[in-house]
Coordinates of C-alpha atoms (C1' of nucleotides) in Angstrom, one line a residue:
Chain A
M1 CA 1.0 -18.7 -9.8
T2 CA 0.1 -15.4 -8.8
N3 CA 2.9 -13.6 -10.4
Q4 CA 2.2 -15.3 -13.7
E5 CA -1.4 -14.2 -13.7
K6 CA -0.3 -10.7 -12.9
N7 CA 1.9 -10.7 -15.9
C8 CA -0.5 -12.4 -18.0
R9 CA -3.1 -9.4 -17.0
A10 CA -0.2 -7.0 -17.8
R11 CA 0.5 -8.3 -20.9
L12 CA -3.0 -8.3 -22.4
H13 CA -3.8 -4.7 -21.1
L14 CA -4.0 -2.8 -24.2
V15 CA -5.1 0.7 -24.3
D16 CA -6.5 2.5 -27.1
S17 CA -3.6 4.0 -29.1
H18 CA -5.3 7.3 -30.0
R19 CA -5.4 8.5 -26.6
Q20 CA -2.9 11.2 -27.7
C21 CA -0.1 10.1 -25.2
Q22 CA -1.9 11.5 -22.2
H23 CA 0.2 9.4 -20.0
C24 CA 3.4 10.5 -21.6
Q25 CA 6.2 12.4 -19.6
A26 CA 8.6 12.2 -22.3
E27 CA 6.9 13.6 -25.5
K28 CA 9.6 15.4 -26.6
L29 CA 12.0 12.7 -26.6
C30 CA 9.7 10.6 -28.6
L31 CA 10.9 9.2 -32.0
S32 CA 7.8 10.8 -33.4
F33 CA 8.0 14.3 -31.9
G34 CA 7.8 17.0 -34.5
L35 CA 7.7 14.6 -37.7
D36 CA 5.7 15.8 -40.8
Q37 CA 2.1 15.5 -40.4
S38 CA 1.5 12.5 -42.5
I39 CA 4.5 10.4 -41.1
G40 CA 3.5 11.7 -37.6
A41 CA 0.0 10.3 -38.2
E42 CA 1.2 6.8 -39.6
M43 CA 3.5 6.6 -36.5
R44 CA 1.0 7.3 -34.0
D45 CA -1.2 4.8 -35.7
L46 CA 1.7 2.0 -35.2
I47 CA 2.3 2.9 -31.5
Q48 CA 0.6 0.8 -29.0
E49 CA 0.2 2.3 -25.6
R50 CA 0.5 -0.1 -22.9
G51 CA 0.1 -0.1 -19.3
P52 CA -0.4 0.3 -16.5
F53 CA 2.5 -2.3 -15.5
Q54 CA 2.9 -2.6 -11.8
A55 CA 6.2 -3.4 -10.0
G56 CA 7.3 -6.7 -10.8
D57 CA 5.3 -7.1 -13.9
T58 CA 7.0 -8.3 -17.0
I59 CA 7.0 -6.5 -20.2
Y60 CA 8.9 -9.2 -22.1
R61 CA 11.0 -12.2 -21.4
Q62 CA 14.6 -13.4 -22.3
S63 CA 14.0 -15.6 -25.4
D64 CA 10.4 -14.3 -26.3
P65 CA 10.4 -13.6 -30.0
F66 CA 11.6 -10.1 -31.1
R67 CA 9.1 -8.0 -32.4
S68 CA 9.0 -4.5 -31.0
I69 CA 11.0 -1.8 -29.4
Y70 CA 9.7 -0.1 -26.2
S71 CA 9.5 3.7 -25.3
I72 CA 9.1 4.4 -21.7
Q73 CA 6.3 7.1 -21.0
S74 CA 6.5 7.1 -17.5
G75 CA 7.7 4.9 -14.6
C76 CA 11.0 2.9 -14.6
V77 CA 12.0 -0.5 -15.7
K78 CA 14.9 -2.7 -15.6
A79 CA 16.5 -5.0 -18.1
E80 CA 18.1 -8.2 -16.7
T81 CA 19.3 -11.5 -17.9
V82 CA 19.8 -14.8 -16.0
T83 CA 23.4 -16.3 -16.0
V84 CA 24.0 -19.8 -16.6
D85 CA 24.3 -20.5 -13.0
G86 CA 20.8 -18.9 -12.3
R87 CA 21.9 -15.7 -10.8
A88 CA 20.2 -12.7 -12.4
S89 CA 22.3 -9.7 -13.4
V90 CA 20.8 -6.3 -14.1
V91 CA 22.2 -4.8 -17.2
G92 CA 20.2 -1.6 -17.4
F93 CA 17.7 0.6 -16.2
F94 CA 15.3 2.6 -18.5
H95 CA 13.6 5.9 -17.6
P96 CA 10.8 8.1 -19.3
G97 CA 12.1 8.8 -23.0
D98 CA 14.2 5.9 -23.1
L99 CA 14.0 3.1 -25.8
A100 CA 14.1 -0.3 -24.6
G101 CA 14.7 -3.7 -26.4
L102 CA 17.0 -2.3 -28.8
D103 CA 19.3 -5.2 -28.0
G104 CA 16.7 -7.4 -29.5
I105 CA 17.4 -5.9 -33.1
G106 CA 19.7 -8.3 -35.0
S107 CA 18.5 -11.5 -33.0
K108 CA 15.1 -13.5 -33.3
T109 CA 14.6 -13.2 -29.6
Y110 CA 15.1 -10.6 -26.7
P111 CA 18.4 -11.3 -24.7
T112 CA 16.9 -10.0 -21.5
D113 CA 14.0 -9.6 -19.3
L114 CA 12.1 -6.4 -19.2
I115 CA 10.4 -5.9 -15.9
A116 CA 8.8 -2.9 -14.4
L117 CA 10.0 -1.2 -11.1
E118 CA 7.0 0.8 -10.4
T119 CA 3.6 1.7 -12.2
T120 CA 4.8 2.2 -15.8
W121 CA 3.2 3.2 -19.1
I122 CA 5.2 2.5 -22.1
C123 CA 4.7 2.7 -25.8
E124 CA 5.2 -0.4 -28.0
I125 CA 6.6 0.2 -31.3
P126 CA 6.4 -2.7 -33.7
Y127 CA 10.2 -2.8 -35.2
K128 CA 9.4 -4.2 -39.0
E129 CA 6.6 -1.4 -39.3
L130 CA 9.2 1.2 -37.8
L131 CA 11.8 0.2 -40.1
D132 CA 9.1 0.6 -43.3
L133 CA 8.3 4.1 -41.9
C134 CA 11.9 5.0 -41.8
G135 CA 12.4 4.3 -45.3
H136 CA 9.9 6.9 -46.1
S137 CA 11.2 9.4 -43.6
P138 CA 14.8 10.3 -43.7
K139 CA 14.3 12.4 -40.5
L140 CA 12.8 9.5 -38.6
Q141 CA 15.6 7.1 -39.9
S142 CA 18.4 9.4 -38.8
R143 CA 16.7 10.1 -35.2
F144 CA 16.2 6.2 -34.9
I145 CA 19.8 5.5 -35.9
E146 CA 21.1 8.2 -33.8
R147 CA 19.3 6.7 -30.7
M148 CA 20.8 3.6 -31.5
G149 CA 24.4 5.2 -31.7
M150 CA 23.8 7.0 -28.7
T151 CA 23.2 3.9 -26.8
I152 CA 26.3 2.3 -28.2
Q153 CA 28.1 5.3 -26.9
Q154 CA 26.4 5.2 -23.4
H155 CA 27.4 1.7 -23.1
E156 CA 30.9 2.3 -23.6
Q157 CA 31.1 5.0 -21.1
D158 CA 29.5 3.2 -18.5
W159 CA 31.7 0.2 -19.2
K160 CA 34.9 2.2 -19.1
V161 CA 33.6 3.8 -15.8
L162 CA 32.3 0.7 -14.3
R163 CA 35.6 -1.2 -14.9
S164 CA 38.4 0.7 -12.9
D165 CA 36.6 2.5 -10.5
P166 CA 36.2 1.7 -6.7
A167 CA 32.7 1.1 -5.3
E168 CA 32.1 4.4 -3.8
I169 CA 32.9 6.2 -7.2
R170 CA 30.4 4.1 -9.0
V171 CA 27.6 4.6 -6.6
M172 CA 28.5 8.3 -6.4
R173 CA 28.3 8.4 -10.3
F174 CA 25.0 6.7 -10.6
L175 CA 23.5 8.9 -7.8
Y176 CA 24.8 11.8 -9.7
Q177 CA 23.3 10.7 -13.0
L178 CA 20.0 10.1 -11.6
H179 CA 20.1 13.6 -10.1
E180 CA 21.1 15.2 -13.3
R181 CA 18.1 13.5 -15.0
N182 CA 15.8 14.9 -12.5
R183 CA 17.5 18.3 -12.9
R184 CA 16.8 18.1 -16.4
N185 CA 13.1 17.3 -15.9
G186 CA 12.8 20.5 -14.0
S187 CA 13.3 19.2 -10.4
T188 CA 15.3 21.5 -8.0
S189 CA 15.2 19.0 -5.1
P190 CA 18.3 17.3 -3.7
R191 CA 16.2 14.5 -3.1
V192 CA 16.9 11.3 -5.3
K193 CA 14.6 8.6 -5.2
L194 CA 15.8 5.3 -6.2
P195 CA 13.1 3.4 -8.3
M196 CA 14.8 0.1 -7.8
A197 CA 15.5 -2.2 -5.0
K198 CA 19.0 -1.8 -3.5
Q199 CA 19.9 -5.5 -4.8
D200 CA 18.9 -4.6 -8.3
L201 CA 21.0 -1.4 -8.1
A202 CA 23.9 -3.9 -6.4
S203 CA 23.8 -5.9 -9.3
Y204 CA 23.8 -3.4 -11.8
L205 CA 27.1 -1.7 -10.4
S206 CA 28.5 -5.1 -10.0
L207 CA 28.5 -4.8 -6.4
T208 CA 27.0 -7.2 -3.9
P209 CA 24.2 -5.9 -1.9
E210 CA 26.3 -5.9 1.2
S211 CA 29.2 -3.6 -0.4
L212 CA 26.4 -1.2 -1.5
S213 CA 25.0 -1.0 1.9
R214 CA 28.3 -0.2 3.2
V215 CA 29.4 2.4 0.5
L216 CA 25.8 4.2 1.4
T217 CA 26.4 4.1 5.1
R218 CA 30.0 5.4 4.6
M219 CA 28.8 8.1 2.0
Q220 CA 26.3 9.3 4.9
T221 CA 28.9 9.4 7.8
D222 CA 31.1 11.2 5.2
G223 CA 28.3 13.9 4.9
Y224 CA 27.6 13.2 1.0
I225 CA 24.2 11.9 1.4
L226 CA 21.3 11.5 4.1
K227 CA 19.4 8.3 3.9
E228 CA 15.8 9.8 4.2
S229 CA 14.2 6.6 3.7
Q230 CA 14.7 3.0 2.0
R231 CA 14.2 4.5 -1.4
V232 CA 15.1 8.2 -1.0
L233 CA 18.4 9.8 -0.5
V234 CA 19.2 13.6 0.0
L235 CA 22.5 14.8 -1.5
Q236 CA 24.5 16.9 0.9
K237 CA 27.3 17.9 -1.2
S238 CA 27.8 18.4 -5.0
L239 CA 29.1 15.1 -6.5
E240 CA 30.8 16.8 -9.2
D241 CA 34.1 17.5 -7.5
E242 CA 34.6 14.0 -6.5
L243 CA 33.9 12.6 -10.1
G244 CA 35.6 15.0 -12.2
L245 CA 39.0 14.0 -10.8
P246 CA 38.9 10.3 -10.3
V247 CA 39.6 9.3 -6.8
S248 CA 42.1 12.1 -5.6
R249 CA 41.1 12.7 -2.2
S250 CA 43.5 15.6 -1.5
Chain B
M1 CA 57.2 14.3 -34.1
T2 CA 57.9 11.0 -35.7
N3 CA 54.3 9.4 -34.8
Q4 CA 52.5 12.6 -36.1
E5 CA 54.2 12.1 -39.5
K6 CA 53.3 8.7 -39.7
N7 CA 49.8 9.5 -39.0
C8 CA 49.4 12.1 -41.4
R9 CA 51.0 9.9 -44.0
A10 CA 48.4 7.2 -43.0
R11 CA 45.4 9.7 -43.0
L12 CA 46.4 10.9 -46.7
H13 CA 46.8 7.6 -48.2
L14 CA 43.7 7.2 -50.3
V15 CA 43.5 4.2 -52.6
D16 CA 41.5 4.1 -55.7
S17 CA 38.0 2.8 -54.4
H18 CA 37.4 0.8 -57.7
R19 CA 39.9 -1.8 -56.9
Q20 CA 37.2 -4.3 -56.2
C21 CA 38.0 -4.7 -52.5
Q22 CA 41.0 -7.2 -53.2
H23 CA 42.4 -6.7 -49.7
C24 CA 39.1 -7.5 -48.3
Q25 CA 38.9 -10.7 -46.1
A26 CA 35.4 -10.0 -45.1
E27 CA 33.4 -9.5 -48.2
K28 CA 30.6 -11.5 -47.2
L29 CA 30.3 -9.5 -44.0
C30 CA 30.3 -6.4 -46.0
L31 CA 27.2 -4.1 -45.7
S32 CA 27.1 -4.0 -49.5
F33 CA 27.3 -7.8 -50.1
G34 CA 24.6 -8.9 -52.4
L35 CA 22.6 -5.9 -52.6
D36 CA 20.6 -5.0 -55.7
Q37 CA 22.8 -4.1 -58.6
S38 CA 22.3 -0.3 -58.6
I39 CA 22.2 0.2 -54.9
G40 CA 25.4 -2.1 -54.6
A41 CA 27.1 0.1 -57.5
E42 CA 26.1 3.4 -55.6
M43 CA 27.5 1.8 -52.5
R44 CA 30.9 0.9 -54.0
D45 CA 31.2 4.6 -55.1
L46 CA 30.5 5.7 -51.6
I47 CA 33.1 3.6 -50.0
Q48 CA 36.8 4.7 -49.8
E49 CA 39.2 2.0 -49.3
R50 CA 42.1 3.0 -47.2
G51 CA 45.3 1.8 -46.3
P52 CA 47.7 0.1 -45.3
F53 CA 47.9 1.4 -41.8
Q54 CA 50.7 0.2 -39.7
A55 CA 50.7 -0.5 -36.0
G56 CA 50.3 2.5 -34.1
D57 CA 48.8 4.5 -36.9
T58 CA 45.8 6.6 -36.1
I59 CA 42.7 6.0 -38.3
Y60 CA 40.6 8.9 -36.2
R61 CA 41.1 10.5 -33.0
Q62 CA 38.7 11.5 -30.2
S63 CA 37.1 14.5 -30.7
D64 CA 37.5 14.6 -34.5
P65 CA 34.6 15.6 -36.1
F66 CA 32.3 12.4 -37.0
R67 CA 31.8 11.6 -40.5
S68 CA 32.2 8.0 -41.4
I69 CA 32.1 4.6 -40.2
Y70 CA 34.9 2.4 -40.9
S71 CA 34.5 -1.4 -41.9
I72 CA 37.8 -3.2 -41.3
Q73 CA 38.9 -5.3 -44.2
S74 CA 42.0 -6.7 -42.9
G75 CA 44.1 -6.6 -39.9
C76 CA 43.0 -5.3 -36.4
V77 CA 42.6 -2.0 -34.7
K78 CA 41.8 -0.8 -31.1
A79 CA 39.5 1.9 -29.8
E80 CA 40.7 3.6 -26.8
T81 CA 39.7 6.6 -24.7
V82 CA 41.6 8.9 -22.7
T83 CA 40.4 9.2 -19.1
V84 CA 40.4 12.6 -17.2
D85 CA 43.5 11.4 -15.4
G86 CA 45.2 10.7 -18.5
R87 CA 45.2 6.9 -18.5
A88 CA 44.2 5.4 -21.8
S89 CA 41.5 2.7 -21.5
V90 CA 40.8 0.4 -24.3
V91 CA 37.2 -0.2 -25.1
G92 CA 37.3 -2.5 -27.9
F93 CA 39.0 -4.5 -30.7
F94 CA 37.9 -4.6 -34.1
H95 CA 38.5 -7.5 -36.5
P96 CA 37.9 -7.9 -40.2
G97 CA 34.2 -7.4 -41.0
D98 CA 33.5 -5.3 -37.9
L99 CA 32.2 -2.0 -38.0
A100 CA 34.3 0.6 -36.1
G101 CA 32.9 4.3 -35.3
L102 CA 29.5 3.5 -34.7
D103 CA 29.9 5.2 -31.2
G104 CA 30.3 8.3 -33.1
I105 CA 26.8 8.3 -34.5
G106 CA 24.8 10.7 -32.4
S107 CA 27.6 12.9 -31.6
K108 CA 29.3 15.6 -33.4
T109 CA 32.7 14.1 -32.7
Y110 CA 34.3 10.6 -32.1
P111 CA 34.3 9.4 -28.6
T112 CA 37.5 7.1 -29.0
D113 CA 40.6 7.1 -31.0
L114 CA 40.7 4.3 -33.5
I115 CA 44.4 2.9 -33.7
A116 CA 45.9 0.0 -35.8
L117 CA 47.6 -2.9 -34.3
E118 CA 49.1 -4.5 -37.3
T119 CA 49.1 -3.8 -41.0
T120 CA 45.3 -3.0 -41.8
W121 CA 43.0 -2.1 -44.5
I122 CA 39.6 -0.6 -43.8
C123 CA 36.8 0.9 -45.9
E124 CA 35.7 4.4 -45.0
I125 CA 31.9 4.7 -45.3
P126 CA 30.6 8.5 -45.3
Y127 CA 27.6 8.5 -42.9
K128 CA 25.3 11.0 -44.2
E129 CA 25.7 9.4 -47.6
L130 CA 25.1 5.9 -46.1
L131 CA 21.7 7.2 -44.6
D132 CA 20.8 8.6 -47.8
L133 CA 21.5 5.2 -49.5
C134 CA 19.5 3.4 -46.7
G135 CA 16.4 5.4 -47.5
H136 CA 16.4 4.1 -50.9
S137 CA 17.3 0.5 -50.1
P138 CA 15.3 -1.3 -47.3
K139 CA 17.7 -4.2 -47.4
L140 CA 20.8 -2.0 -46.6
Q141 CA 18.7 -0.1 -44.0
S142 CA 17.6 -3.3 -42.3
R143 CA 21.1 -4.8 -42.4
F144 CA 22.7 -1.6 -41.1
I145 CA 20.4 -1.1 -38.3
E146 CA 20.8 -4.9 -37.3
R147 CA 24.5 -4.5 -37.0
M148 CA 23.8 -1.8 -34.4
G149 CA 21.5 -3.8 -32.7
M150 CA 24.0 -6.5 -32.6
T151 CA 26.6 -4.2 -31.4
I152 CA 24.5 -3.1 -28.5
Q153 CA 23.8 -6.8 -27.5
Q154 CA 27.3 -7.6 -27.7
H155 CA 28.3 -4.7 -25.5
E156 CA 25.6 -5.9 -23.1
Q157 CA 27.0 -9.4 -23.0
D158 CA 30.6 -8.3 -22.8
W159 CA 29.5 -6.2 -19.9
K160 CA 27.6 -8.7 -17.9
V161 CA 30.7 -10.9 -18.2
L162 CA 33.3 -8.5 -17.4
R163 CA 31.5 -7.2 -14.4
S164 CA 31.5 -10.3 -12.0
D165 CA 33.6 -13.0 -13.4
P166 CA 37.3 -13.4 -12.0
A167 CA 40.2 -12.5 -14.1
E168 CA 40.9 -16.1 -15.3
I169 CA 37.5 -16.5 -16.6
R170 CA 37.5 -13.1 -18.4
V171 CA 40.8 -14.1 -20.1
M172 CA 39.6 -17.4 -20.9
R173 CA 36.3 -15.9 -22.5
F174 CA 38.3 -13.6 -24.3
L175 CA 40.7 -16.4 -25.7
Y176 CA 37.7 -18.7 -26.6
Q177 CA 36.0 -16.0 -28.7
L178 CA 39.3 -15.3 -30.5
H179 CA 39.4 -18.7 -31.3
E180 CA 36.1 -18.9 -32.3
R181 CA 36.3 -16.3 -34.7
N182 CA 39.4 -18.1 -36.2
R183 CA 37.3 -21.4 -36.6
R184 CA 34.6 -19.5 -38.4
N185 CA 37.0 -18.1 -40.7
G186 CA 38.2 -21.6 -41.4
S187 CA 41.0 -22.1 -39.2
T188 CA 41.5 -25.4 -37.5
S189 CA 44.7 -24.5 -35.6
P190 CA 44.6 -24.5 -31.9
R191 CA 46.9 -21.6 -32.0
V192 CA 45.7 -18.0 -31.1
K193 CA 47.6 -15.0 -32.2
L194 CA 47.1 -11.9 -30.2
P195 CA 47.1 -9.0 -32.4
M196 CA 47.5 -6.5 -29.5
A197 CA 50.0 -5.8 -26.8
K198 CA 49.4 -7.4 -23.4
Q199 CA 48.8 -3.9 -21.8
D200 CA 46.1 -3.1 -24.4
L201 CA 44.6 -6.7 -23.6
A202 CA 45.1 -5.9 -19.9
S203 CA 43.2 -2.6 -20.3
Y204 CA 40.6 -4.1 -22.0
L205 CA 39.6 -6.7 -19.8
S206 CA 39.9 -4.3 -16.9
L207 CA 43.2 -5.8 -15.5
T208 CA 46.7 -4.5 -14.7
P209 CA 49.4 -5.9 -17.1
E210 CA 50.8 -7.8 -13.9
S211 CA 47.5 -9.4 -13.2
L212 CA 47.1 -10.5 -16.8
S213 CA 50.4 -12.0 -17.0
R214 CA 50.1 -13.9 -13.6
V215 CA 46.9 -15.4 -15.2
L216 CA 48.6 -16.5 -18.1
T217 CA 51.4 -18.0 -16.4
R218 CA 48.9 -19.9 -14.0
M219 CA 46.9 -20.9 -17.3
Q220 CA 49.9 -22.4 -18.5
T221 CA 51.0 -24.3 -15.4
D222 CA 47.3 -25.6 -15.3
G223 CA 47.5 -26.8 -18.7
Y224 CA 45.1 -24.8 -20.3
I225 CA 47.5 -22.8 -22.8
L226 CA 51.2 -22.9 -23.9
K227 CA 52.9 -19.6 -24.3
E228 CA 54.2 -20.3 -27.8
S229 CA 55.8 -16.9 -28.3
Q230 CA 55.1 -13.3 -27.1
R231 CA 51.9 -13.1 -29.1
V232 CA 50.9 -16.5 -29.9
L233 CA 49.2 -18.9 -27.5
V234 CA 48.2 -22.5 -28.0
L235 CA 45.0 -23.7 -26.6
Q236 CA 45.5 -27.1 -24.9
K237 CA 42.0 -27.9 -23.6
S238 CA 38.7 -26.7 -24.9
L239 CA 37.8 -23.8 -22.7
E240 CA 33.9 -24.3 -23.2
D241 CA 33.6 -26.4 -20.0
E242 CA 35.1 -23.9 -17.9
L243 CA 33.0 -21.1 -19.6
G244 CA 29.6 -22.9 -19.6
L245 CA 29.5 -23.0 -15.9
P246 CA 31.0 -20.4 -14.2
V247 CA 33.6 -21.0 -11.7
S248 CA 32.8 -24.6 -10.9
R249 CA 36.5 -26.2 -10.6
S250 CA 35.1 -29.6 -9.6
Chain C
dC1 C1' 77.3 0.1 -24.9
dG2 C1' 73.6 1.9 -22.2
dA3 C1' 68.8 3.4 -22.3
dC4 C1' 64.2 2.4 -23.0
dG5 C1' 59.9 0.1 -23.0
dG6 C1' 57.3 -4.0 -22.5
dG7 C1' 56.8 -8.0 -20.0
dT8 C1' 57.6 -11.1 -15.8
dT9 C1' 57.9 -12.1 -11.0
dG10 C1' 57.7 -11.4 -5.9
dA11 C1' 56.0 -9.4 -1.5
dC12 C1' 52.7 -7.0 0.6
dT13 C1' 48.6 -4.2 0.9
dG14 C1' 43.7 -3.2 0.4
dG15 C1' 39.0 -3.4 -1.0
dA16 C1' 35.4 -6.0 -2.1
dT17 C1' 33.3 -10.7 -1.3
dT18 C1' 31.8 -14.3 1.5
dC19 C1' 29.6 -16.3 5.3
dA20 C1' 26.8 -15.4 9.4
dA21 C1' 24.0 -13.0 12.2
dG22 C1' 20.9 -9.5 13.2
dC23 C1' 17.4 -5.7 12.2
dC24 C1' 13.3 -4.0 10.4
dA25 C1' 8.7 -3.4 8.3
dC26 C1' 5.2 -6.3 6.6
dG27 C1' 1.6 -9.8 6.1
dT28 C1' -0.4 -14.0 7.9
dG29 C1' -2.9 -16.8 10.9
dG30 C1' -3.8 -18.3 15.6
Chain D
dC1 C1' -3.7 -8.6 19.7
dC2 C1' 0.5 -11.0 19.4
dA3 C1' 3.5 -14.7 17.5
dC4 C1' 5.6 -15.9 13.9
dG5 C1' 7.9 -16.2 9.3
dT6 C1' 9.4 -13.8 5.4
dG7 C1' 12.2 -10.7 2.4
dG8 C1' 15.1 -6.8 2.1
dC9 C1' 18.6 -4.6 4.0
dT10 C1' 22.4 -3.8 7.5
dT11 C1' 26.3 -5.0 10.1
dG12 C1' 30.3 -7.5 11.4
dA13 C1' 34.6 -10.9 11.0
dA14 C1' 37.5 -13.5 8.1
dT15 C1' 39.2 -14.4 3.6
dC16 C1' 40.8 -13.6 -1.0
dC17 C1' 41.6 -11.8 -5.3
dA18 C1' 43.7 -8.5 -7.8
dG19 C1' 46.3 -3.9 -7.3
dT20 C1' 50.4 -1.8 -6.0
dC21 C1' 55.3 -1.1 -5.7
dA22 C1' 59.7 -2.8 -6.8
dA23 C1' 63.2 -5.3 -8.8
dC24 C1' 64.5 -7.8 -12.9
dC25 C1' 64.6 -9.8 -17.4
dC26 C1' 64.9 -9.1 -22.4
dG27 C1' 65.0 -7.6 -27.1
dT28 C1' 65.4 -3.2 -29.7
dC29 C1' 67.4 0.8 -30.8
dG30 C1' 70.0 5.2 -30.7

DNA sequence: CGACGGGTTGACTGGATTCAAGCCACGTGG
DNA sequence: CCACGTGGCTTGAATCCAGTCAACCCGTCG
């Protein structure tokens, strides 16, 4: 199996961890950013830089034993689970600076697959050792726990939104968040590049690919966006107004 | 305002924290269960037992400053947020042994209201002090972080389910989980008591009250349940088969 | 008593799914 | 080079599930 081989290669590809994070677009979001000298050094020893993963490569699999959490340096990954009836269902996307694998804490195994969507570098952080270090660094401890708390809150938010809002609003909100992330990273372009396939996005938004497609064309005819290419959209209007008030199309 | 007064009374009602948790139905689920002597004692000093809250009493409000997390001793509470357009939306229910308020970690304020659904006793655990203690007890630290990880995983699961499944399956799954919780607590009865109002449950399942009502009557005519009273359902068939495979009504 | 809020029921509507066909870019092999 | 197949995506028509709006029931409380 070509795919399996590729995954194997990806898994075995380890990079010297002392390369000083030169692939990292997310240094300031790193758990170890700005720690005391000694703890910071221990942290850097702990972390395993891994990559590059290519689109489709598996970082870990559902029911693999849980050992590490992963910090995204560059690229983009998706987390998905396989439901009883065999359909895959995307439960999250992770961008540079995000921590993936937190949902494995408290279980013996990961509850999702983690799969790269494009060329991706990540930091593997062994969980047990991280906990040890947290015990010796209140700063690291509180930072880590806060990240988990923010994740919980984020889930709650997303959930609340996803529930009652119509398809178009869900898509708009997703694009808006992606665009906001770009802005925070210094971009000024109205272009939004979708790192994931449309079907992944549809699954994430709990839409069928057909519905997503229809929504995007409708948004184009309504002048909200312009489909520049398969993976790139250009925002034509600020979406904030639409999203601030829920569905009021006054 | 009658309601406000009631809330005030509830807020101010403090109980001596050394009463040895005699209201607690959840000792074994407690963060401090089975800790070393000294840490356990510090933990007990830290915890503020509070109650009784009555149905409708507020434990904390959205945008109150975040200071503590709350462990449910007995009773049941809901967490809800108010959306921009003023509708309330229930994002979770908490039962004895559950930790509420975790979504406030990482923010300055709570993102939800926490409201009692019936007579409820809780333990207030100041967050800063808990972190301190975690720094001195690896056991407590890992236990706390594991609870957060389980919360994240739970959210992911619920979310995945809630998204694509039809109303009837969502309701079945909810009843099943409630019943499972009862079984784990030693109950053998097929009766399931709903601690929350139907509209809260509907909101949580992202249904309208009308749809929930229809689903429940349909489930009764199909022989799955029997509506014994407003708040009590009797399970007639095991729901596992229906939930294992998704919608196959063979 | 009458007002009220929670809950149920009914008829209708609409948005998203389903099923089916078609399009387009891509790679493969003749 | 072109025919062909494939996978991701789009488009169209029919269906269905849940939402909406309205009426009604019922227990509670002033």
